[in-house]
PDB file of C-alpha atoms in Angstrom:
ATOM      1  CA  MET A  19     115.976  66.774  91.046  1.00 88.00           C
ATOM      2  CA  ASP A  20     119.332  68.045  90.251  1.00 93.00           C
ATOM      3  CA  TRP A  21     118.341  69.240  87.078  1.00 93.00           C
ATOM      4  CA  LEU A  22     115.565  71.365  88.221  1.00 92.00           C
ATOM      5  CA  VAL A  23     117.755  72.887  90.787  1.00 94.00           C
ATOM      6  CA  GLN A  24     120.369  73.827  88.036  1.00 95.00           C
ATOM      7  CA  TRP A  25     117.410  74.954  85.718  1.00 93.00           C
ATOM      8  CA  TRP A  26     116.218  77.414  88.634  1.00 90.00           C
ATOM      9  CA  GLY A  27     119.598  78.394  89.359  1.00 94.00           C
ATOM     10  CA  GLY A  28     119.989  79.594  85.649  1.00 94.00           C
ATOM     11  CA  VAL A  29     116.366  81.455  85.612  1.00 89.00           C
ATOM     12  CA  GLU A  30     117.437  83.176  88.764  1.00 90.00           C
ATOM     13  CA  LEU A  31     120.664  84.251  87.217  1.00 93.00           C
ATOM     14  CA  TRP A  32     118.973  85.297  84.014  1.00 91.00           C
ATOM     15  CA  VAL A  33     116.162  87.593  86.053  1.00 89.00           C
ATOM     16  CA  VAL A  34     118.758  88.970  88.158  1.00 91.00           C
ATOM     17  CA  GLN A  35     120.781  90.121  85.464  1.00 94.00           C
ATOM     18  CA  LEU A  36     118.045  92.109  83.713  1.00 93.00           C
ATOM     19  CA  PRO A  37     117.167  95.699  84.496  1.00 95.00           C
ATOM     20  CA  VAL A  38     114.780  96.581  87.173  1.00 93.00           C
ATOM     21  CA  ALA A  39     112.241  97.950  84.597  1.00 95.00           C
ATOM     22  CA  VAL A  40     112.225  94.576  82.749  1.00 93.00           C
ATOM     23  CA  GLN A  41     112.275  92.501  86.032  1.00 91.00           C
ATOM     24  CA  PHE A  42     109.049  93.762  87.039  1.00 92.00           C
ATOM     25  CA  PRO A  43     106.959  92.984  84.045  1.00 93.00           C
ATOM     26  CA  VAL A  44     108.441  89.626  83.738  1.00 88.00           C
ATOM     27  CA  VAL A  45     107.946  88.675  87.410  1.00 86.00           C
ATOM     28  CA  MET A  46     104.342  89.895  87.225  1.00 91.00           C
ATOM     29  CA  ILE A  47     103.490  88.024  84.270  1.00 92.00           C
ATOM     30  CA  VAL A  48     104.858  84.898  85.619  1.00 88.00           C
ATOM     31  CA  VAL A  49     104.187  85.148  89.265  1.00 87.00           C
ATOM     32  CA  LEU A  50     100.550  86.972  89.378  1.00 91.00           C
ATOM     33  CA  PRO A  51      98.887  84.033  87.247  1.00 94.00           C
ATOM     34  CA  LEU A  52     100.803  81.391  89.075  1.00 92.00           C
ATOM     35  CA  CYS A  53      99.627  82.833  92.503  1.00 93.00           C
ATOM     36  CA  LEU A  54      96.020  83.066  91.219  1.00 95.00           C
ATOM     37  CA  GLY A  55      96.174  79.553  90.124  1.00 96.00           C
ATOM     38  CA  VAL A  56      97.280  78.278  93.450  1.00 96.00           C
ATOM     39  CA  ALA A  57      94.577  80.550  95.086  1.00 97.00           C
ATOM     40  CA  ARG A  58      91.691  79.091  93.250  1.00 97.00           C
ATOM     41  CA  LEU A  59      93.104  75.588  93.752  1.00 96.00           C
ATOM     42  CA  ILE A  60      93.098  76.332  97.669  1.00 96.00           C
ATOM     43  CA  ASP A  61      89.818  77.742  97.276  1.00 96.00           C
ATOM     44  CA  ARG A  62      88.122  74.852  95.406  1.00 95.00           C
ATOM     45  CA  VAL A  63      89.931  72.296  98.021  1.00 93.00           C
ATOM     46  CA  ALA A  64      88.362  74.013 100.729  1.00 92.00           C
ATOM     47  CA  ASP A  65      85.125  74.190  99.391  1.00 92.00           C
ATOM     48  CA  TRP A  66      85.265  70.602  98.500  1.00 90.00           C
ATOM     49  CA  GLY A  67      86.659  69.658 101.875  1.00 86.00           C
ATOM     50  CA  ALA A  68      83.752  71.823 103.449  1.00 87.00           C
ATOM     51  CA  LYS A  69      80.832  69.853 101.113  1.00 86.00           C
ATOM     52  CA  ASN A  70      82.316  66.369 101.704  1.00 79.00           C
ATOM     53  CA  PRO A  71      80.256  64.690 104.271  1.00 69.00           C
ATOM     54  CA  ALA A  72      83.467  62.433 105.213  1.00 70.00           C
ATOM     55  CA  SER A  73      85.716  65.307 105.929  1.00 56.00           C
ATOM     56  CA  GLY A  74      83.804  66.238 109.231  1.00 55.00           C
ATOM     57  CA  SER A  75      83.759  64.489 112.618  1.00 55.00           C
ATOM     58  CA  ASP A  76      81.635  61.402 112.976  1.00 54.00           C
ATOM     59  CA  LEU A  77      79.409  63.562 115.331  1.00 54.00           C
ATOM     60  CA  ALA A  78      75.534  63.761 114.313  1.00 58.00           C
ATOM     61  CA  PRO A  79      75.067  67.190 113.200  1.00 61.00           C
ATOM     62  CA  GLU A  80      73.365  69.379 116.312  1.00 66.00           C
ATOM     63  CA  PRO A  81      69.843  70.050 115.841  1.00 69.00           C
ATOM     64  CA  GLU A  82      68.604  73.685 114.795  1.00 76.00           C
ATOM     65  CA  PRO A  83      67.425  75.423 118.221  1.00 75.00           C
ATOM     66  CA  GLU A  84      63.757  75.706 118.471  1.00 75.00           C
ATOM     67  CA  PRO A  85      62.507  79.215 117.969  1.00 74.00           C
ATOM     68  CA  GLU A  86      61.283  81.175 121.354  1.00 73.00           C
ATOM     69  CA  SER A  87      57.588  81.724 121.509  1.00 71.00           C
ATOM     70  CA  GLU A  88      56.654  85.343 121.783  1.00 69.00           C
ATOM     71  CA  LYS A  89      56.083  86.417 125.712  1.00 68.00           C
ATOM     72  CA  VAL A  90      53.223  88.948 126.136  1.00 66.00           C
ATOM     73  CA  ALA A  91      53.738  91.524 128.971  1.00 65.00           C
ATOM     74  CA  ALA A  92      50.743  91.376 131.377  1.00 60.00           C
TER      75      ALA A  92
END
């Protein structure tokens, strides 16, 4: 894990030493797709969890309420 920390430290130093006009596009090219990918992954996991019957409680689903009959005023 130490190699990852050293690598990340080198990347940080490299980005910090770049001019701001270059930092912005570099960060957007890397961070924007990364955030989009993480968001899609979270969305798919949430969808899977919502569709998976084992993810819910052990209770039976509540029955739908019966529609009320129309009341006629006398």
